[in-house]
Amino acid sequence: MCTKRKISALFALFLSALFIRTAFAAELERLPARTSPVPATTNSVPHVQLGGESNPAFLAELMTRVSRVQGIEIRDTMISMPGASGFWVSEHLELANPQAIVGGLEFAHMHPDGSLHASLSPTKASEAVNAGWATYHPWAKKRKGWEGFVMIYTPTTDAEVNVVYQLVLASFDYVTGQKLSSLK
């Protein structure tokens, strides 16, 4: 009888831990609503953010984090404006969604003002737009495979840098099939 109680107690503890872990993970993985004002963008190409303050320290932090991700290479962009940095999938990685790549192996790029264009899954793009983090590229609905191509707004706080970084990882995950982002 004592062994059965111990097993029951251990099983109950296991289920409790599993429930707490799942609830905590779900809380961490939700894309929060952006609280900063949503900047305007052009509705044409080149697609640029209009206004909004960028902080060089935040942009440097974001670039440093992205550059440390194994499988991402920071290169000159082949599709954006001068001064933008391209985020490229390393050549040794396979692509799960090659149709989302805009050019070469560039899955995203960061403009000098800190705004980014990135290829997200259509579902994640919709979530990012609805939460105020992004807007669709003018060609997103016009080119097959670009349904999730968005502009992610310049991060203006440390917390926003964290979310934008997770969105960059979500873009990498979408094009490569990996799972680095903590976002659902």
mmCIF file of C-alpha atoms in Angstrom:
data_model
loop_
_atom_site.group_PDB
_atom_site.id
_atom_site.type_symbol
_atom_site.label_atom_id
_atom_site.label_comp_id
_atom_site.label_asym_id
_atom_site.label_seq_id
_atom_site.Cartn_x
_atom_site.Cartn_y
_atom_site.Cartn_z
ATOM 1 C CA MET A 1 0.000 0.000 0.000
ATOM 2 C CA CYS A 2 2.823 2.389 0.814
ATOM 3 C CA THR A 3 4.352 1.872 -2.648
ATOM 4 C CA LYS A 4 1.007 2.632 -4.325
ATOM 5 C CA ARG A 5 0.709 5.893 -2.373
ATOM 6 C CA LYS A 6 4.248 6.885 -3.342
ATOM 7 C CA ILE A 7 3.517 6.145 -7.001
ATOM 8 C CA SER A 8 0.245 8.086 -6.806
ATOM 9 C CA ALA A 9 1.973 11.007 -5.118
ATOM 10 C CA LEU A 10 4.779 10.995 -7.702
ATOM 11 C CA PHE A 11 2.276 10.802 -10.547
ATOM 12 C CA ALA A 12 0.287 13.720 -9.075
ATOM 13 C CA LEU A 13 3.507 15.713 -8.677
ATOM 14 C CA PHE A 14 4.488 14.915 -12.264
ATOM 15 C CA LEU A 15 1.099 16.040 -13.585
ATOM 16 C CA SER A 16 1.256 19.241 -11.526
ATOM 17 C CA ALA A 17 4.728 20.025 -12.811
ATOM 18 C CA LEU A 18 3.653 19.315 -16.374
ATOM 19 C CA PHE A 19 0.622 21.598 -16.012
ATOM 20 C CA ILE A 20 2.680 24.431 -14.496
ATOM 21 C CA ARG A 21 5.385 24.087 -17.173
ATOM 22 C CA THR A 22 2.810 24.082 -19.977
ATOM 23 C CA ALA A 23 0.958 27.093 -18.570
ATOM 24 C CA PHE A 24 4.227 28.996 -18.055
ATOM 25 C CA ALA A 25 5.487 28.144 -21.546
ATOM 26 C CA ALA A 26 2.208 29.248 -23.105
ATOM 27 C CA GLU A 27 2.493 32.572 -21.287
ATOM 28 C CA LEU A 28 6.025 33.106 -22.571
ATOM 29 C CA GLU A 29 5.158 32.212 -26.142
ATOM 30 C CA ARG A 30 2.244 34.578 -26.755
ATOM 31 C CA LEU A 31 3.047 37.557 -28.949
ATOM 32 C CA PRO A 32 2.278 40.572 -26.755
ATOM 33 C CA ALA A 33 0.500 43.625 -28.083
ATOM 34 C CA ARG A 34 2.898 46.436 -28.958
ATOM 35 C CA THR A 35 2.305 49.425 -26.691
ATOM 36 C CA SER A 36 4.406 51.978 -28.585
ATOM 37 C CA PRO A 37 2.671 54.016 -31.280
ATOM 38 C CA VAL A 38 2.471 52.233 -34.634
ATOM 39 C CA PRO A 39 4.515 54.225 -37.147
ATOM 40 C CA ALA A 40 3.288 55.032 -40.628
ATOM 41 C CA THR A 41 4.904 53.404 -43.655
ATOM 42 C CA THR A 42 4.894 54.081 -47.355
ATOM 43 C CA ASN A 43 2.443 52.028 -49.360
ATOM 44 C CA SER A 44 4.832 51.533 -52.253
ATOM 45 C CA VAL A 45 8.290 50.266 -53.036
ATOM 46 C CA PRO A 46 10.653 51.168 -51.538
ATOM 47 C CA HIS A 47 8.626 50.259 -48.476
ATOM 48 C CA VAL A 48 9.954 52.355 -45.593
ATOM 49 C CA GLN A 49 8.894 53.329 -42.099
ATOM 50 C CA LEU A 50 8.065 57.005 -41.704
ATOM 51 C CA GLY A 51 9.142 58.586 -38.457
ATOM 52 C CA GLY A 52 9.668 56.810 -35.190
ATOM 53 C CA GLU A 53 12.744 57.144 -33.051
ATOM 54 C CA SER A 54 15.517 54.602 -33.246
ATOM 55 C CA ASN A 55 18.057 54.095 -30.505
ATOM 56 C CA PRO A 56 21.495 53.007 -31.787
ATOM 57 C CA ALA A 57 22.067 50.901 -28.647
ATOM 58 C CA PHE A 58 18.848 48.916 -29.253
ATOM 59 C CA LEU A 59 19.716 48.369 -32.913
ATOM 60 C CA ALA A 60 23.243 47.241 -32.012
ATOM 61 C CA GLU A 61 21.837 44.830 -29.413
ATOM 62 C CA LEU A 62 19.411 43.356 -31.935
ATOM 63 C CA MET A 63 22.150 42.981 -34.541
ATOM 64 C CA THR A 64 24.469 41.347 -31.997
ATOM 65 C CA ARG A 65 21.822 38.815 -30.977
ATOM 66 C CA VAL A 66 20.967 37.929 -34.571
ATOM 67 C CA SER A 67 24.653 37.590 -35.508
ATOM 68 C CA ARG A 68 25.146 35.009 -32.745
ATOM 69 C CA VAL A 69 22.484 32.636 -34.082
ATOM 70 C CA GLN A 70 24.030 29.576 -35.652
ATOM 71 C CA GLY A 71 22.752 29.313 -39.201
ATOM 72 C CA ILE A 72 22.265 33.069 -39.720
ATOM 73 C CA GLU A 73 24.867 35.148 -41.525
ATOM 74 C CA ILE A 74 24.856 38.938 -41.603
ATOM 75 C CA ARG A 75 25.700 40.081 -45.122
ATOM 76 C CA ASP A 76 25.086 43.018 -47.377
ATOM 77 C CA THR A 77 21.490 42.964 -48.499
ATOM 78 C CA MET A 78 20.811 42.136 -52.106
ATOM 79 C CA ILE A 79 17.258 43.501 -52.137
ATOM 80 C CA SER A 80 17.049 46.517 -49.838
ATOM 81 C CA MET A 81 18.354 50.063 -49.653
ATOM 82 C CA PRO A 82 22.010 50.982 -49.188
ATOM 83 C CA GLY A 83 23.031 50.652 -45.550
ATOM 84 C CA ALA A 84 20.622 47.800 -44.805
ATOM 85 C CA SER A 85 21.973 44.517 -43.440
ATOM 86 C CA GLY A 86 20.780 41.222 -44.873
ATOM 87 C CA PHE A 87 20.015 38.236 -42.649
ATOM 88 C CA TRP A 88 20.961 35.175 -44.669
ATOM 89 C CA VAL A 89 20.410 31.481 -44.088
ATOM 90 C CA SER A 90 23.781 29.693 -44.058
ATOM 91 C CA GLU A 91 24.334 27.757 -47.264
ATOM 92 C CA HIS A 92 24.635 24.386 -45.479
ATOM 93 C CA LEU A 93 21.046 24.556 -44.170
ATOM 94 C CA GLU A 94 18.062 23.200 -46.061
ATOM 95 C CA LEU A 95 15.047 25.394 -46.677
ATOM 96 C CA ALA A 96 11.570 24.335 -45.622
ATOM 97 C CA ASN A 97 9.889 27.280 -47.366
ATOM 98 C CA PRO A 98 12.183 28.475 -50.166
ATOM 99 C CA GLN A 99 9.287 30.372 -51.781
ATOM 100 C CA ALA A 100 9.448 32.843 -48.858
ATOM 101 C CA ILE A 101 13.047 33.822 -49.611
ATOM 102 C CA VAL A 102 13.077 37.176 -51.355
ATOM 103 C CA GLY A 103 16.507 36.907 -52.938
ATOM 104 C CA GLY A 104 19.589 34.705 -52.579
ATOM 105 C CA LEU A 105 19.265 33.182 -49.108
ATOM 106 C CA GLU A 106 18.179 36.486 -47.536
ATOM 107 C CA PHE A 107 15.131 35.827 -45.359
ATOM 108 C CA ALA A 108 15.102 39.249 -43.662
ATOM 109 C CA HIS A 109 16.970 42.528 -43.585
ATOM 110 C CA MET A 110 17.277 45.459 -41.206
ATOM 111 C CA HIS A 111 17.125 49.016 -42.512
ATOM 112 C CA PRO A 112 19.379 51.749 -41.097
ATOM 113 C CA ASP A 113 16.429 53.048 -39.008
ATOM 114 C CA GLY A 114 16.008 49.622 -37.350
ATOM 115 C CA SER A 115 12.835 48.584 -39.144
ATOM 116 C CA LEU A 116 13.040 45.172 -40.769
ATOM 117 C CA HIS A 117 11.481 43.229 -43.585
ATOM 118 C CA ALA A 118 11.056 39.554 -42.809
ATOM 119 C CA SER A 119 9.352 36.479 -44.210
ATOM 120 C CA LEU A 120 7.087 35.076 -41.505
ATOM 121 C CA SER A 121 4.602 32.262 -41.799
ATOM 122 C CA PRO A 122 1.261 33.695 -42.948
ATOM 123 C CA THR A 123 -0.201 32.906 -39.511
ATOM 124 C CA LYS A 124 2.641 34.553 -37.594
ATOM 125 C CA ALA A 125 2.546 37.557 -39.959
ATOM 126 C CA SER A 126 -1.162 38.019 -39.248
ATOM 127 C CA GLU A 127 -0.502 37.810 -35.489
ATOM 128 C CA ALA A 128 2.331 40.358 -35.743
ATOM 129 C CA VAL A 129 0.182 42.771 -37.765
ATOM 130 C CA ASN A 130 -2.799 42.388 -35.413
ATOM 131 C CA ALA A 131 -0.585 42.917 -32.337
ATOM 132 C CA GLY A 132 0.882 46.128 -33.793
ATOM 133 C CA TRP A 133 4.410 44.829 -34.482
ATOM 134 C CA ALA A 134 4.303 44.800 -38.259
ATOM 135 C CA THR A 135 2.539 45.751 -41.463
ATOM 136 C CA TYR A 136 2.343 43.794 -44.682
ATOM 137 C CA HIS A 137 4.747 44.639 -47.495
ATOM 138 C CA PRO A 138 2.839 46.149 -50.459
ATOM 139 C CA TRP A 139 3.674 43.060 -52.528
ATOM 140 C CA ALA A 140 2.774 40.512 -49.824
ATOM 141 C CA LYS A 141 -0.588 39.668 -51.378
ATOM 142 C CA LYS A 142 0.678 39.963 -54.962
ATOM 143 C CA ARG A 143 3.538 37.451 -55.045
ATOM 144 C CA LYS A 144 3.148 33.738 -54.397
ATOM 145 C CA GLY A 145 5.141 32.735 -51.305
ATOM 146 C CA TRP A 146 5.204 36.280 -49.904
ATOM 147 C CA GLU A 147 1.930 36.041 -47.978
ATOM 148 C CA GLY A 148 3.866 36.511 -44.719
ATOM 149 C CA PHE A 149 6.316 39.176 -45.923
ATOM 150 C CA VAL A 150 6.069 42.066 -43.448
ATOM 151 C CA MET A 151 7.814 45.160 -42.216
ATOM 152 C CA ILE A 152 8.547 44.851 -38.497
ATOM 153 C CA TYR A 153 8.682 48.258 -36.844
ATOM 154 C CA THR A 154 11.813 49.687 -35.246
ATOM 155 C CA PRO A 155 12.125 48.536 -31.616
ATOM 156 C CA THR A 156 12.036 51.484 -29.205
ATOM 157 C CA THR A 157 12.553 49.745 -25.831
ATOM 158 C CA ASP A 158 14.511 46.811 -24.432
ATOM 159 C CA ALA A 159 11.280 44.796 -24.269
ATOM 160 C CA GLU A 160 10.584 45.556 -27.935
ATOM 161 C CA VAL A 161 14.099 44.419 -28.881
ATOM 162 C CA ASN A 162 13.266 41.060 -27.268
ATOM 163 C CA VAL A 163 10.037 40.681 -29.247
ATOM 164 C CA VAL A 164 11.585 41.807 -32.537
ATOM 165 C CA TYR A 165 14.423 39.327 -31.983
ATOM 166 C CA GLN A 166 11.848 36.546 -31.473
ATOM 167 C CA LEU A 167 10.125 37.618 -34.701
ATOM 168 C CA VAL A 168 13.453 37.409 -36.572
ATOM 169 C CA LEU A 169 13.901 33.901 -35.143
ATOM 170 C CA ALA A 170 10.329 33.057 -36.177
ATOM 171 C CA SER A 171 11.207 34.156 -39.718
ATOM 172 C CA PHE A 172 14.328 31.976 -39.687
ATOM 173 C CA ASP A 173 12.256 29.091 -38.320
ATOM 174 C CA TYR A 174 9.687 29.479 -41.071
ATOM 175 C CA VAL A 175 12.168 29.440 -43.932
ATOM 176 C CA THR A 176 14.349 26.664 -42.474
ATOM 177 C CA GLY A 177 11.860 24.520 -40.560
ATOM 178 C CA GLN A 178 13.842 24.931 -37.334
ATOM 179 C CA LYS A 179 12.394 25.928 -33.946
ATOM 180 C CA LEU A 180 14.491 28.651 -32.333
ATOM 181 C CA SER A 181 11.806 31.226 -31.552
ATOM 182 C CA SER A 182 9.945 31.006 -28.266
ATOM 183 C CA LEU A 183 6.832 32.394 -29.974
ATOM 184 C CA LYS A 184 3.939 30.041 -30.664
#
